[in-house]
């Protein structure tokens, strides 16, 4: 049996094939990402119609021909853009409602009718195509004021009255942010959308180049100009004294979504104005506790059940998925550290709910599954309460997460290092070290970018973990079969001593670099997200102590593995390494499919009574079991083939 640069050819070919599959899958996701921007644009147009139509039509008469033409154009755009969205069960209904809105504008219907149709369509749109609706943290109003002075005051005026030196001759004229009647109908999310994307047909340019946090800061500052600063003292008193008022705005997502007019209908005009003045200048008051409330998840569950009862199965499925990804996923790392059994129950219940919806089961069954998830969310909120963030839970959480994630990567890296030592090719050891060091560096960069520039959504996290796991599993299957083949070659030891110097080509060394980077970065990515959530709970010292303890233990494990592997006969080393890599590959196959299921890319078929062992990638769903079974069959076939050809090779 001769090992030369072509010996790694099957591995390289399979690796390239897996990479091609991964890239195709990622490109396939691009329409979904592109649709997010399109959905936001449609929502913004509908909001603009709802707010500005009264200035175009009154009493069945056109009051402003230019405004009316703009309303007609926007309604036409809404209908056309809806038709371009990805196909979903709710899409035909949305398009039909857009056509009704366009016809109502053409008939010069009453402003109240147009507002009702626009707002209703906008709400239904977000129910069927959920998009991010809130900042990740409380915006900085001082930063917003500075940005306004630099970018907006020339046209909108220093006070926001729309009378800046650059306003002359603009058609339509700049918006007066101090117009209280108009501001009552405009949400902060609507302002954010206009700032982000601009407004076609006007002089309002897009400020998408600004960081997301800056655009939100600017939105809050602009949104506060119509509400007197002097009234925020009364608003603070209302906020501090009345629990029902705080319940009406439980978090930033609710604050940015509600218009002052909507708030007035809920708590009264006398309270809505001062409260808006206060919260838009002091948004940190509406920020949920670090542990997070699952109010958004419950809202999406309720909306999902309503959609299913109305016969819209597609919207119900999307909303149920959003309840998990947008509401539960951000607090999942903390719950995993405090109560892993409860987290497992929630994931199982969510999968069962989505499966029940997908199968079109009777409403009563869906309602039961929905209620079970809601009940578990109540338990989760109790476990996530700030008082549960003890020093011991922070220590054990940090220790367990790093040990679990690090051990999986460590086993693969140590196997490769031991292989190079056994074969006398320590000269290419630097590629393996370069792989894991680069993965740690990329992980630190990921944390920095996710913290200060963009947010990592629940879907993005699950897709990254899912595709990363599947890609690694495919490569490890090929590596495991290759290593098993070497354990059956009696001539292997003689060849190692004589010709190993030419065994590994530079391309093979880079293959080792890529594999090391992939398996380590996948674990680093997940660890970063878990640690970021734990850090927000406080007890930073205990968390760092837990991480340090786990790092020391991982170091000892690595040392022991390297020492022990050095004493093994080389054929036995390859045999044991092949078995270890096979187990890891099967586990990653299950984890990859599980991640894609949680992201909503694959369906969920629960298996009642089937065990759940996350560390081995074992989950109680038909899809994950089939994926692991397929990986096991491929490995078994490869091992059988190696045994069958071993005598001929010898």
Coordinates of C-alpha atoms in Angstrom, one line a residue:
X1 CA 0.0 0.0 0.0
X2 CA 1.7 3.2 -1.1
X3 CA 0.8 6.6 0.3
X4 CA 1.7 9.6 -2.0
X5 CA 0.0 12.9 -2.7
X6 CA -2.8 11.0 -4.5
X7 CA -3.6 9.1 -1.3
X8 CA -5.5 12.1 -0.1
X9 CA -7.3 12.6 -3.5
X10 CA -10.6 11.0 -2.4
X11 CA -10.5 13.1 0.7
X12 CA -9.8 16.3 -1.2
X13 CA -12.5 15.5 -3.8
X14 CA -15.1 14.8 -1.2
X15 CA -14.1 17.9 0.6
X16 CA -14.5 20.0 -2.5
X17 CA -17.8 18.3 -3.2
X18 CA -19.0 19.1 0.3
X19 CA -17.8 22.7 -0.1
X20 CA -19.7 23.0 -3.3
X21 CA -22.9 21.7 -1.6
X22 CA -22.5 24.1 1.3
X23 CA -22.0 27.1 -1.1
X24 CA -25.0 26.1 -3.1
X25 CA -27.1 25.8 0.1
X26 CA -25.9 29.2 1.2
X27 CA -26.7 30.8 -2.1
X28 CA -30.1 29.2 -2.0
X29 CA -30.7 31.1 1.2
X30 CA -30.0 34.5 -0.5
X31 CA -33.6 35.1 -1.6
X32 CA -34.7 34.7 2.0
X33 CA -32.2 37.3 3.1
X34 CA -33.1 39.6 0.2
X35 CA -36.8 39.3 1.1
X36 CA -36.1 40.8 4.5
X37 CA -35.2 44.1 3.0
X38 CA -38.1 43.9 0.6
X39 CA -40.5 43.2 3.5
X40 CA -39.2 46.2 5.4
X41 CA -39.6 48.4 2.3
X42 CA -43.3 47.3 1.8
X43 CA -44.0 47.9 5.5
X44 CA -42.5 51.4 5.2
X45 CA -44.6 52.2 2.2
X46 CA -47.8 51.1 3.9
X47 CA -46.9 53.1 7.0
X48 CA -46.3 56.2 4.8
X49 CA -49.7 55.7 3.1
X50 CA -51.5 55.3 6.5
X51 CA -49.9 58.5 7.8
X52 CA -49.9 60.8 4.8
X53 CA -53.1 59.9 3.0
X54 CA -55.2 62.4 5.0
X55 CA -53.1 65.1 3.4
X56 CA -54.1 63.9 -0.1
X57 CA -57.8 63.2 0.2
X58 CA -60.6 64.6 2.4
X59 CA -64.3 64.2 1.9
X60 CA -63.9 62.3 -1.3
X61 CA -61.9 65.1 -2.8
X62 CA -58.3 65.4 -3.7
X63 CA -56.7 68.0 -1.6
X64 CA -53.2 67.7 -3.1
X65 CA -52.7 66.3 -6.5
X66 CA -49.0 65.6 -5.8
X67 CA -49.7 63.8 -2.6
X68 CA -52.5 61.8 -4.2
X69 CA -50.3 60.7 -7.0
X70 CA -47.7 59.6 -4.5
X71 CA -50.3 57.6 -2.6
X72 CA -51.4 55.9 -5.8
X73 CA -47.8 55.1 -6.7
X74 CA -47.0 53.7 -3.3
X75 CA -50.0 51.5 -3.3
X76 CA -49.0 50.1 -6.8
X77 CA -45.5 49.5 -5.5
X78 CA -46.8 47.6 -2.5
X79 CA -48.8 45.3 -4.7
X80 CA -45.9 44.7 -7.1
X81 CA -43.4 44.1 -4.4
X82 CA -45.7 41.7 -2.6
X83 CA -45.9 39.6 -5.7
X84 CA -42.1 39.3 -5.8
X85 CA -41.8 37.9 -2.2
X86 CA -41.0 34.2 -1.7
X87 CA -44.1 32.0 -2.0
X88 CA -46.0 31.3 1.2
X89 CA -49.5 30.3 2.0
X90 CA -50.4 33.8 3.1
X91 CA -49.0 35.5 0.0
X92 CA -52.2 35.4 -2.2
X93 CA -54.2 36.9 0.6
X94 CA -51.6 39.7 1.1
X95 CA -51.6 40.5 -2.6
X96 CA -55.4 40.5 -2.7
X97 CA -55.5 43.0 0.2
X98 CA -52.9 45.2 -1.5
X99 CA -55.1 45.2 -4.6
X100 CA -58.1 46.3 -2.4
X101 CA -56.0 49.1 -0.9
X102 CA -55.0 50.3 -4.4
X103 CA -58.6 50.3 -5.5
X104 CA -59.7 52.1 -2.3
X105 CA -57.2 54.9 -3.0
X106 CA -58.3 55.1 -6.6
X107 CA -61.9 55.5 -5.3
X108 CA -60.7 58.3 -3.0
X109 CA -62.0 56.4 0.1
X110 CA -62.0 58.0 3.5
X111 CA -58.7 58.4 5.3
X112 CA -59.9 56.2 8.2
X113 CA -60.6 53.4 5.7
X114 CA -57.2 53.7 4.1
X115 CA -55.4 53.8 7.5
X116 CA -57.3 50.7 8.6
X117 CA -56.4 48.8 5.4
X118 CA -52.8 49.9 5.4
X119 CA -52.2 49.1 9.1
X120 CA -54.0 45.8 8.8
X121 CA -52.0 44.8 5.7
X122 CA -48.7 45.9 7.4
X123 CA -49.5 43.8 10.5
X124 CA -50.4 40.8 8.4
X125 CA -47.2 41.2 6.3
X126 CA -45.0 41.0 9.4
X127 CA -47.0 38.1 10.7
X128 CA -46.3 36.1 7.5
X129 CA -42.8 37.4 6.8
X130 CA -41.3 38.2 10.3
X131 CA -38.3 40.7 10.2
X132 CA -36.2 42.3 13.0
X133 CA -38.2 45.1 14.5
X134 CA -36.1 46.5 17.4
X135 CA -32.6 47.7 18.4
X136 CA -30.5 45.3 20.3
X137 CA -29.9 47.7 23.2
X138 CA -31.2 51.1 24.3
X139 CA -30.1 53.8 21.7
X140 CA -27.9 56.7 22.7
X141 CA -29.9 59.9 22.4
X142 CA -26.9 62.1 22.6
X143 CA -25.4 60.3 19.6
X144 CA -28.7 60.7 17.8
X145 CA -28.7 64.5 18.4
X146 CA -25.2 64.7 17.0
X147 CA -26.1 62.7 13.9
X148 CA -29.2 64.8 13.4
X149 CA -27.2 68.1 13.5
X150 CA -24.6 66.6 11.0
X151 CA -27.0 64.9 8.5
X152 CA -30.5 66.2 8.9
X153 CA -30.7 69.8 10.2
X154 CA -29.9 71.3 6.8
X155 CA -33.3 70.3 5.4
X156 CA -35.4 69.5 8.4
X157 CA -34.2 72.5 10.5
X158 CA -32.4 72.7 13.8
X159 CA -35.5 72.0 15.8
X160 CA -37.1 69.5 13.3
X161 CA -39.7 72.0 12.0
X162 CA -38.9 71.3 8.4
X163 CA -37.6 74.8 7.7
X164 CA -33.8 74.2 7.3
X165 CA -31.8 76.3 4.9
X166 CA -31.8 73.5 2.3
X167 CA -35.5 73.0 2.4
X168 CA -36.3 75.7 -0.2
X169 CA -37.4 74.3 -3.5
X170 CA -37.7 70.7 -2.4
X171 CA -40.8 68.9 -3.6
X172 CA -42.3 67.4 -1.6
X173 CA -40.9 69.6 1.3
X174 CA -39.0 68.0 4.2
X175 CA -41.2 66.5 6.9
X176 CA -41.7 68.6 10.0
X177 CA -40.8 66.3 12.9
X178 CA -42.4 68.7 15.3
X179 CA -45.9 68.2 13.7
X180 CA -47.6 66.5 16.7
X181 CA -50.6 65.2 14.7
X182 CA -48.3 63.5 12.2
X183 CA -46.0 62.2 14.9
X184 CA -48.9 60.5 16.7
X185 CA -49.3 58.2 13.7
X186 CA -45.6 57.4 13.2
X187 CA -43.8 54.6 15.0
X188 CA -40.1 54.6 15.7
X189 CA -39.8 51.5 13.5
X190 CA -41.3 53.5 10.6
X191 CA -38.7 56.3 11.2
X192 CA -35.9 53.7 11.3
X193 CA -37.1 52.3 8.0
X194 CA -37.1 55.6 6.2
X195 CA -33.7 56.6 7.7
X196 CA -32.3 53.2 6.6
X197 CA -33.7 53.0 3.1
X198 CA -34.6 56.6 2.1
X199 CA -37.8 57.4 0.3
X200 CA -38.3 57.1 -3.4
X201 CA -39.7 60.1 -5.1
X202 CA -38.4 62.5 -2.4
X203 CA -35.1 64.1 -1.5
X204 CA -34.8 61.8 1.5
X205 CA -31.7 59.7 0.9
X206 CA -30.8 56.4 2.5
X207 CA -28.5 56.3 5.5
X208 CA -27.9 52.6 5.3
X209 CA -24.1 53.2 5.5
X210 CA -24.6 54.3 9.2
X211 CA -24.2 51.5 11.8
X212 CA -27.5 50.0 12.9
X213 CA -27.1 51.5 16.4
X214 CA -26.7 55.0 14.9
X215 CA -29.8 54.7 12.8
X216 CA -31.8 53.6 15.8
X217 CA -30.3 56.5 17.9
X218 CA -31.3 58.9 15.1
X219 CA -34.8 57.4 14.9
X220 CA -35.4 57.9 18.7
X221 CA -34.1 61.5 18.6
X222 CA -36.3 62.4 15.6
X223 CA -39.2 60.6 17.2
X224 CA -38.9 62.7 20.4
X225 CA -39.0 66.1 18.7
X226 CA -42.8 66.4 18.6
X227 CA -43.2 65.6 22.3
X228 CA -42.1 68.4 24.8
X229 CA -39.1 67.5 26.8
X230 CA -40.7 69.2 29.8
X231 CA -43.5 66.6 29.9
X232 CA -41.1 63.6 30.3
X233 CA -41.0 64.2 34.1
X234 CA -44.8 63.4 34.2
X235 CA -44.1 60.5 31.9
X236 CA -41.5 59.0 34.3
X237 CA -44.0 59.3 37.2
X238 CA -46.6 57.5 35.2
X239 CA -44.1 54.8 34.2
X240 CA -42.9 54.2 37.8
X241 CA -46.3 54.3 39.4
X242 CA -48.5 52.3 37.1
X243 CA -47.9 48.6 36.4
X244 CA -50.5 48.3 33.6
X245 CA -48.6 51.0 31.7
X246 CA -45.4 49.1 32.0
X247 CA -47.2 46.0 30.9
X248 CA -48.3 47.8 27.8
X249 CA -44.7 48.4 26.8
X250 CA -42.8 45.3 28.1
X251 CA -39.7 45.8 25.9
X252 CA -38.0 47.8 23.2
X253 CA -39.7 45.8 20.4
X254 CA -43.1 47.0 21.6
X255 CA -41.9 50.5 22.2
X256 CA -40.6 50.9 18.6
X257 CA -43.6 49.2 17.0
X258 CA -46.4 51.2 18.7
X259 CA -47.5 54.6 17.5
X260 CA -48.4 57.2 20.1
X261 CA -52.0 57.0 18.8
X262 CA -52.1 53.3 19.4
X263 CA -50.7 53.8 22.9
X264 CA -53.3 56.5 23.6
X265 CA -56.1 54.1 22.7
X266 CA -54.7 51.7 25.3
X267 CA -53.9 54.0 28.2
X268 CA -55.6 57.3 27.4
X269 CA -54.5 60.5 25.7
X270 CA -53.5 62.2 29.0
X271 CA -50.9 59.5 29.7
X272 CA -49.7 58.6 26.1
X273 CA -48.1 62.0 25.3
X274 CA -45.9 62.4 28.5
X275 CA -45.1 58.7 28.4
X276 CA -43.9 58.9 24.8
X277 CA -41.8 62.0 25.7
X278 CA -40.2 60.0 28.5
X279 CA -39.6 56.7 26.8
X280 CA -38.3 58.1 23.5
X281 CA -35.7 60.1 25.5
X282 CA -35.1 57.4 28.1
X283 CA -35.5 54.1 26.2
X284 CA -33.4 52.2 28.7
X285 CA -36.5 52.2 30.9
X286 CA -38.2 49.8 28.5
X287 CA -35.3 47.5 28.1
X288 CA -36.1 44.0 29.4
X289 CA -34.1 42.5 32.3
X290 CA -30.9 40.8 31.1
X291 CA -32.6 37.4 31.5
X292 CA -35.2 38.5 29.1
X293 CA -38.9 38.2 29.0
X294 CA -40.5 35.7 26.7
X295 CA -43.4 38.1 26.0
X296 CA -42.5 38.2 22.4
X297 CA -42.6 34.4 22.2
X298 CA -46.0 34.3 23.7
X299 CA -47.3 37.0 21.4
X300 CA -46.0 35.0 18.4
X301 CA -47.6 31.8 19.8
X302 CA -51.0 33.6 20.1
X303 CA -50.7 35.0 16.6
X304 CA -49.7 31.6 15.3
X305 CA -52.8 30.0 16.8
X306 CA -55.0 32.7 15.4
X307 CA -53.5 32.3 12.0
X308 CA -54.0 28.5 12.1
X309 CA -57.6 28.9 13.3
X310 CA -58.2 31.3 10.3
X311 CA -56.9 28.6 7.9
X312 CA -53.5 30.2 7.2
X313 CA -51.2 27.3 7.9
X314 CA -48.2 28.9 6.4
X315 CA -48.4 32.0 8.5
X316 CA -49.0 29.9 11.6
X317 CA -45.8 27.9 10.9
X318 CA -43.8 31.0 10.4
X319 CA -45.0 32.6 13.6
X320 CA -44.4 29.5 15.6
X321 CA -40.8 29.4 14.2
X322 CA -40.4 33.1 15.0
X323 CA -41.6 32.4 18.6
X324 CA -38.6 30.2 19.0
X325 CA -35.9 32.0 16.9
X326 CA -36.8 35.6 17.8
X327 CA -38.1 35.1 21.3
X328 CA -36.6 32.1 22.9
X329 CA -33.3 31.6 21.1
X330 CA -31.7 34.8 22.6
X331 CA -32.2 33.4 26.2
X332 CA -31.5 29.7 25.3
X333 CA -27.8 29.8 26.3
X334 CA -28.7 31.0 29.8
X335 CA -31.5 28.5 30.2
X336 CA -29.2 25.7 29.0
X337 CA -26.7 26.6 31.8
X338 CA -29.4 26.8 34.5
X339 CA -31.9 24.1 33.5
X340 CA -30.9 22.0 30.6
X341 CA -33.8 19.6 31.1
X342 CA -36.3 22.4 30.8
X343 CA -34.5 23.6 27.6
X344 CA -34.8 20.2 26.1
X345 CA -38.5 20.0 26.9
X346 CA -39.0 23.4 25.2
X347 CA -37.2 22.3 22.1
X348 CA -39.2 19.1 21.9
X349 CA -42.5 20.9 22.5
X350 CA -41.6 23.5 19.8
X351 CA -40.8 20.8 17.3
X352 CA -44.0 19.0 18.1
X353 CA -46.0 22.2 17.6
X354 CA -44.4 22.9 14.2
X355 CA -45.0 19.3 13.2
X356 CA -48.7 19.4 14.2
X357 CA -49.1 22.6 12.2
X358 CA -47.2 21.2 9.2
X359 CA -49.4 18.1 9.2
X360 CA -52.6 20.2 9.2
X361 CA -54.0 18.6 12.3
X362 CA -57.3 19.7 13.8
X363 CA -57.3 23.1 15.5
X364 CA -57.8 21.5 18.9
X365 CA -54.6 19.5 18.6
X366 CA -52.7 22.6 17.6
X367 CA -54.2 24.5 20.5
X368 CA -53.0 21.8 22.9
X369 CA -49.5 21.8 21.5
X370 CA -49.4 25.6 21.6
X371 CA -50.6 25.7 25.2
X372 CA -47.9 23.2 26.2
X373 CA -45.2 25.5 24.7
X374 CA -46.7 28.5 26.5
X375 CA -46.7 26.6 29.8
X376 CA -43.1 25.7 29.4
X377 CA -42.2 29.4 28.6
X378 CA -43.7 30.3 32.0
X379 CA -41.4 27.9 33.7
X380 CA -38.5 29.2 31.7
X381 CA -39.1 32.8 32.8
X382 CA -39.0 31.6 36.4
X383 CA -35.7 29.9 35.8
X384 CA -34.4 33.0 33.9
X385 CA -35.3 35.4 36.7
X386 CA -32.4 37.6 37.8
X387 CA -32.4 36.2 41.3
X388 CA -31.6 32.8 39.8
X389 CA -28.2 34.1 38.5
X390 CA -26.2 32.7 41.4
X391 CA -22.4 32.5 41.5
X392 CA -22.5 28.7 41.3
X393 CA -24.8 28.7 38.3
X394 CA -22.5 31.1 36.5
X395 CA -19.4 29.1 37.3
X396 CA -21.0 25.8 36.3
X397 CA -22.6 27.2 33.2
X398 CA -19.3 28.6 31.9
X399 CA -17.4 25.5 32.9
X400 CA -19.9 23.1 31.3
X401 CA -20.2 25.1 28.1
X402 CA -16.5 25.4 27.4
X403 CA -15.8 21.8 28.4
X404 CA -18.6 20.4 26.2
X405 CA -17.8 22.5 23.1
X406 CA -14.0 22.4 23.6
X407 CA -13.9 18.6 24.0
X408 CA -15.5 18.0 20.7
X409 CA -13.0 20.1 18.8
X410 CA -10.1 18.9 20.9
X411 CA -10.7 15.2 20.0
X412 CA -10.4 16.0 16.3
X413 CA -7.4 18.3 16.6
X414 CA -5.5 15.9 18.9
X415 CA -6.2 13.0 16.5
X416 CA -4.6 15.0 13.6
X417 CA -1.6 16.1 15.8
X418 CA -1.1 12.5 16.9
X419 CA -1.3 11.3 13.3
X420 CA 1.4 13.7 12.2
X421 CA 3.7 12.7 15.1
X422 CA 3.1 9.0 14.4
X423 CA 4.1 9.5 10.8
X424 CA 7.1 11.6 11.5
X425 CA 5.6 14.7 9.7
X426 CA 5.9 17.2 12.5
X427 CA 7.1 19.7 9.8
X428 CA 3.5 20.3 8.8
X429 CA 2.2 20.5 12.4
X430 CA 2.1 24.3 11.9
X431 CA -0.9 23.9 9.5
X432 CA -2.9 22.3 12.3
X433 CA -1.8 24.9 14.9
X434 CA -2.5 27.6 12.3
X435 CA -6.0 26.2 11.9
X436 CA -7.1 26.3 15.5
X437 CA -5.3 29.6 16.2
X438 CA -7.1 31.2 13.1
X439 CA -10.4 29.8 14.4
X440 CA -9.9 31.4 17.8
X441 CA -9.0 34.7 16.1
X442 CA -12.0 34.5 13.8
X443 CA -14.2 33.7 16.8
X444 CA -12.9 36.9 18.6
X445 CA -13.6 38.9 15.5
X446 CA -17.1 37.4 15.3
X447 CA -17.8 38.4 18.8
X448 CA -16.6 42.0 18.2
X449 CA -18.6 42.4 15.0
X450 CA -21.7 40.8 16.5
X451 CA -21.4 43.1 19.6
X452 CA -20.7 46.4 18.0
X453 CA -21.9 46.3 14.4
X454 CA -24.5 43.6 13.6
X455 CA -26.7 41.2 15.5
X456 CA -26.6 37.4 15.1
X457 CA -30.2 36.3 14.8
X458 CA -31.4 33.0 16.0
X459 CA -31.9 31.8 12.4
X460 CA -28.3 32.8 11.5
X461 CA -26.9 31.0 14.4
X462 CA -28.7 27.8 13.7
X463 CA -27.9 27.9 10.0
X464 CA -24.2 28.5 10.7
X465 CA -24.1 25.6 13.2
X466 CA -26.2 23.4 11.0
X467 CA -24.3 23.8 7.8
X468 CA -21.0 23.9 9.6
X469 CA -21.8 20.6 11.3
X470 CA -22.9 18.9 8.1
X471 CA -19.9 20.0 6.2
X472 CA -17.5 18.8 9.0
X473 CA -19.4 15.5 9.2
X474 CA -19.0 14.9 5.5
X475 CA -15.2 15.5 5.7
X476 CA -14.8 13.4 8.8
X477 CA -16.6 10.5 7.2
X478 CA -14.0 10.5 4.5
X479 CA -11.1 10.9 7.0
X480 CA -12.5 8.1 9.2
X481 CA -12.7 5.7 6.3
X482 CA -9.2 6.6 5.2
X483 CA -7.8 6.1 8.6
X484 CA -9.6 2.8 9.0
X485 CA -8.0 1.6 5.8
X486 CA -4.5 2.3 7.1
X487 CA -5.2 0.2 10.2
X488 CA -5.6 -2.9 7.9
X489 CA -2.5 -2.5 5.8
X490 CA 0.3 -4.8 7.1
X491 CA 2.8 -3.0 4.9
X492 CA 2.0 0.4 6.4
X493 CA 4.7 0.3 9.1
X494 CA 7.5 -0.5 6.7
X495 CA 6.3 2.2 4.3
X496 CA 6.1 4.8 7.1
X497 CA 9.8 4.2 7.9
X498 CA 11.0 4.4 4.3
X499 CA 9.0 6.9 2.4
X500 CA 6.8 9.1 4.7
X501 CA 8.8 12.2 3.8
X502 CA 6.9 12.5 0.6
X503 CA 3.5 11.4 1.9
X504 CA 1.9 14.7 2.6
X505 CA 1.8 17.3 -0.1
X506 CA 1.3 21.0 0.5
X507 CA -2.3 20.7 -0.7
X508 CA -2.9 17.9 1.9
X509 CA -1.4 20.1 4.6
X510 CA -3.8 22.9 3.7
X511 CA -6.6 20.4 3.9
X512 CA -5.6 19.8 7.5
X513 CA -5.6 23.5 8.1
X514 CA -9.1 23.9 6.7
X515 CA -10.5 20.9 8.7
X516 CA -9.0 22.2 11.9
X517 CA -10.3 25.7 11.3
X518 CA -13.8 24.4 10.5
X519 CA -14.3 22.1 13.5
X520 CA -12.8 24.6 16.0
X521 CA -14.6 27.7 14.7
X522 CA -17.9 25.9 14.9
X523 CA -17.4 25.3 18.6
X524 CA -16.0 28.8 19.2
X525 CA -19.0 30.3 17.5
X526 CA -21.4 28.6 19.7
X527 CA -19.3 29.2 22.9
X528 CA -19.2 32.9 22.1
X529 CA -23.0 33.2 21.9
X530 CA -23.4 31.2 25.1
X531 CA -20.8 33.3 27.0
X532 CA -22.3 36.6 25.8
X533 CA -25.6 35.6 27.2
X534 CA -24.0 34.4 30.5
X535 CA -22.0 37.6 30.8
X536 CA -25.2 39.7 30.7
X537 CA -26.4 37.9 33.8
X538 CA -23.6 39.3 36.0
X539 CA -21.2 37.3 38.2
X540 CA -18.5 37.9 35.6
X541 CA -15.8 36.7 38.1
X542 CA -17.5 33.3 38.6
X543 CA -18.0 32.9 34.9
X544 CA -14.3 33.6 34.1
X545 CA -13.3 31.2 36.9
X546 CA -15.5 28.5 35.3
X547 CA -14.0 29.1 31.9
X548 CA -10.4 29.0 33.3
X549 CA -11.1 25.7 35.1
X550 CA -12.5 24.2 31.9
X551 CA -9.5 25.4 29.9
X552 CA -7.1 23.8 32.4
X553 CA -9.0 20.5 32.3
X554 CA -9.0 20.6 28.5
X555 CA -5.3 21.1 28.5
X556 CA -4.7 18.1 30.8
X557 CA -6.9 16.0 28.5
X558 CA -5.0 17.1 25.5
X559 CA -1.7 16.2 27.2
X560 CA -2.9 12.8 28.3
X561 CA -4.2 12.0 24.8
X562 CA -1.0 12.9 23.1
X563 CA 1.1 10.9 25.6
X564 CA -1.1 7.9 25.4
X565 CA -1.4 8.0 21.6
X566 CA 2.5 8.0 21.3
X567 CA 2.6 4.6 22.9
X568 CA 0.1 2.9 20.7
X569 CA 1.2 0.8 17.7
X570 CA 0.5 2.7 14.6
X571 CA -2.1 0.2 13.2
X572 CA -3.9 0.3 16.5
X573 CA -3.7 4.1 16.6
X574 CA -5.3 4.3 13.2
X575 CA -8.0 1.8 14.2
X576 CA -8.9 3.8 17.4
X577 CA -8.7 7.1 15.6
X578 CA -11.0 5.9 12.9
X579 CA -13.6 4.8 15.5
X580 CA -13.4 8.1 17.3
X581 CA -13.8 10.1 14.1
X582 CA -16.7 7.9 13.0
X583 CA -18.5 8.6 16.3
X584 CA -17.9 12.4 15.9
X585 CA -19.0 12.4 12.3
X586 CA -22.3 10.7 13.2
X587 CA -22.8 13.1 16.0
X588 CA -22.2 16.1 13.8
X589 CA -24.6 14.8 11.2
X590 CA -27.3 14.8 13.9
X591 CA -26.4 18.2 15.1
X592 CA -26.3 19.6 11.6
X593 CA -29.8 18.4 10.7
X594 CA -31.0 19.5 14.2
X595 CA -29.7 23.1 13.6
X596 CA -31.4 23.3 10.2
X597 CA -34.6 22.1 11.8
X598 CA -34.4 24.8 14.4
X599 CA -33.8 27.4 11.7
X600 CA -36.9 26.2 9.9
X601 CA -35.1 25.0 6.9
X602 CA -36.0 21.3 7.5
X603 CA -39.3 19.9 8.7
X604 CA -39.7 18.2 12.1
X605 CA -41.2 14.7 12.7
X606 CA -41.0 13.9 16.4
X607 CA -40.3 10.4 17.6
X608 CA -42.1 9.9 20.9
X609 CA -40.0 8.2 23.6
X610 CA -36.8 8.4 21.6
X611 CA -33.8 9.6 23.7
X612 CA -32.2 13.0 23.5
X613 CA -28.4 13.2 23.9
X614 CA -27.3 16.6 22.5
X615 CA -23.5 15.9 23.1
X616 CA -23.9 12.9 20.6
X617 CA -26.2 14.8 18.3
X618 CA -29.0 12.4 19.1
X619 CA -32.5 14.1 19.0
X620 CA -36.0 12.6 19.0
X621 CA -36.8 13.5 15.4
X622 CA -37.1 11.3 12.3
X623 CA -34.9 13.6 10.2
X624 CA -31.9 13.6 12.7
X625 CA -32.1 9.8 13.2
X626 CA -32.1 9.2 9.4
X627 CA -29.1 11.6 8.9
X628 CA -27.1 9.7 11.6
X629 CA -28.2 6.4 10.2
X630 CA -27.1 7.4 6.7
X631 CA -23.7 8.5 8.1
X632 CA -23.3 5.2 10.0
X633 CA -24.2 3.2 6.9
X634 CA -21.6 5.1 4.8
X635 CA -19.0 4.5 7.4
X636 CA -19.8 0.9 7.8
X637 CA -19.7 0.4 4.0
X638 CA -16.3 2.1 3.9
X639 CA -14.9 0.0 6.8
X640 CA -16.2 -3.2 5.1
X641 CA -14.6 -2.2 1.8
X642 CA -11.3 -1.6 3.6
X643 CA -11.4 -5.0 5.2
X644 CA -12.3 -6.7 1.9
X645 CA -9.3 -5.2 0.1
X646 CA -6.8 -5.5 2.9
X647 CA -5.4 -8.9 1.8
X648 CA -4.9 -7.7 -1.7
X649 CA -3.1 -4.5 -0.5
X650 CA -0.8 -6.6 1.7

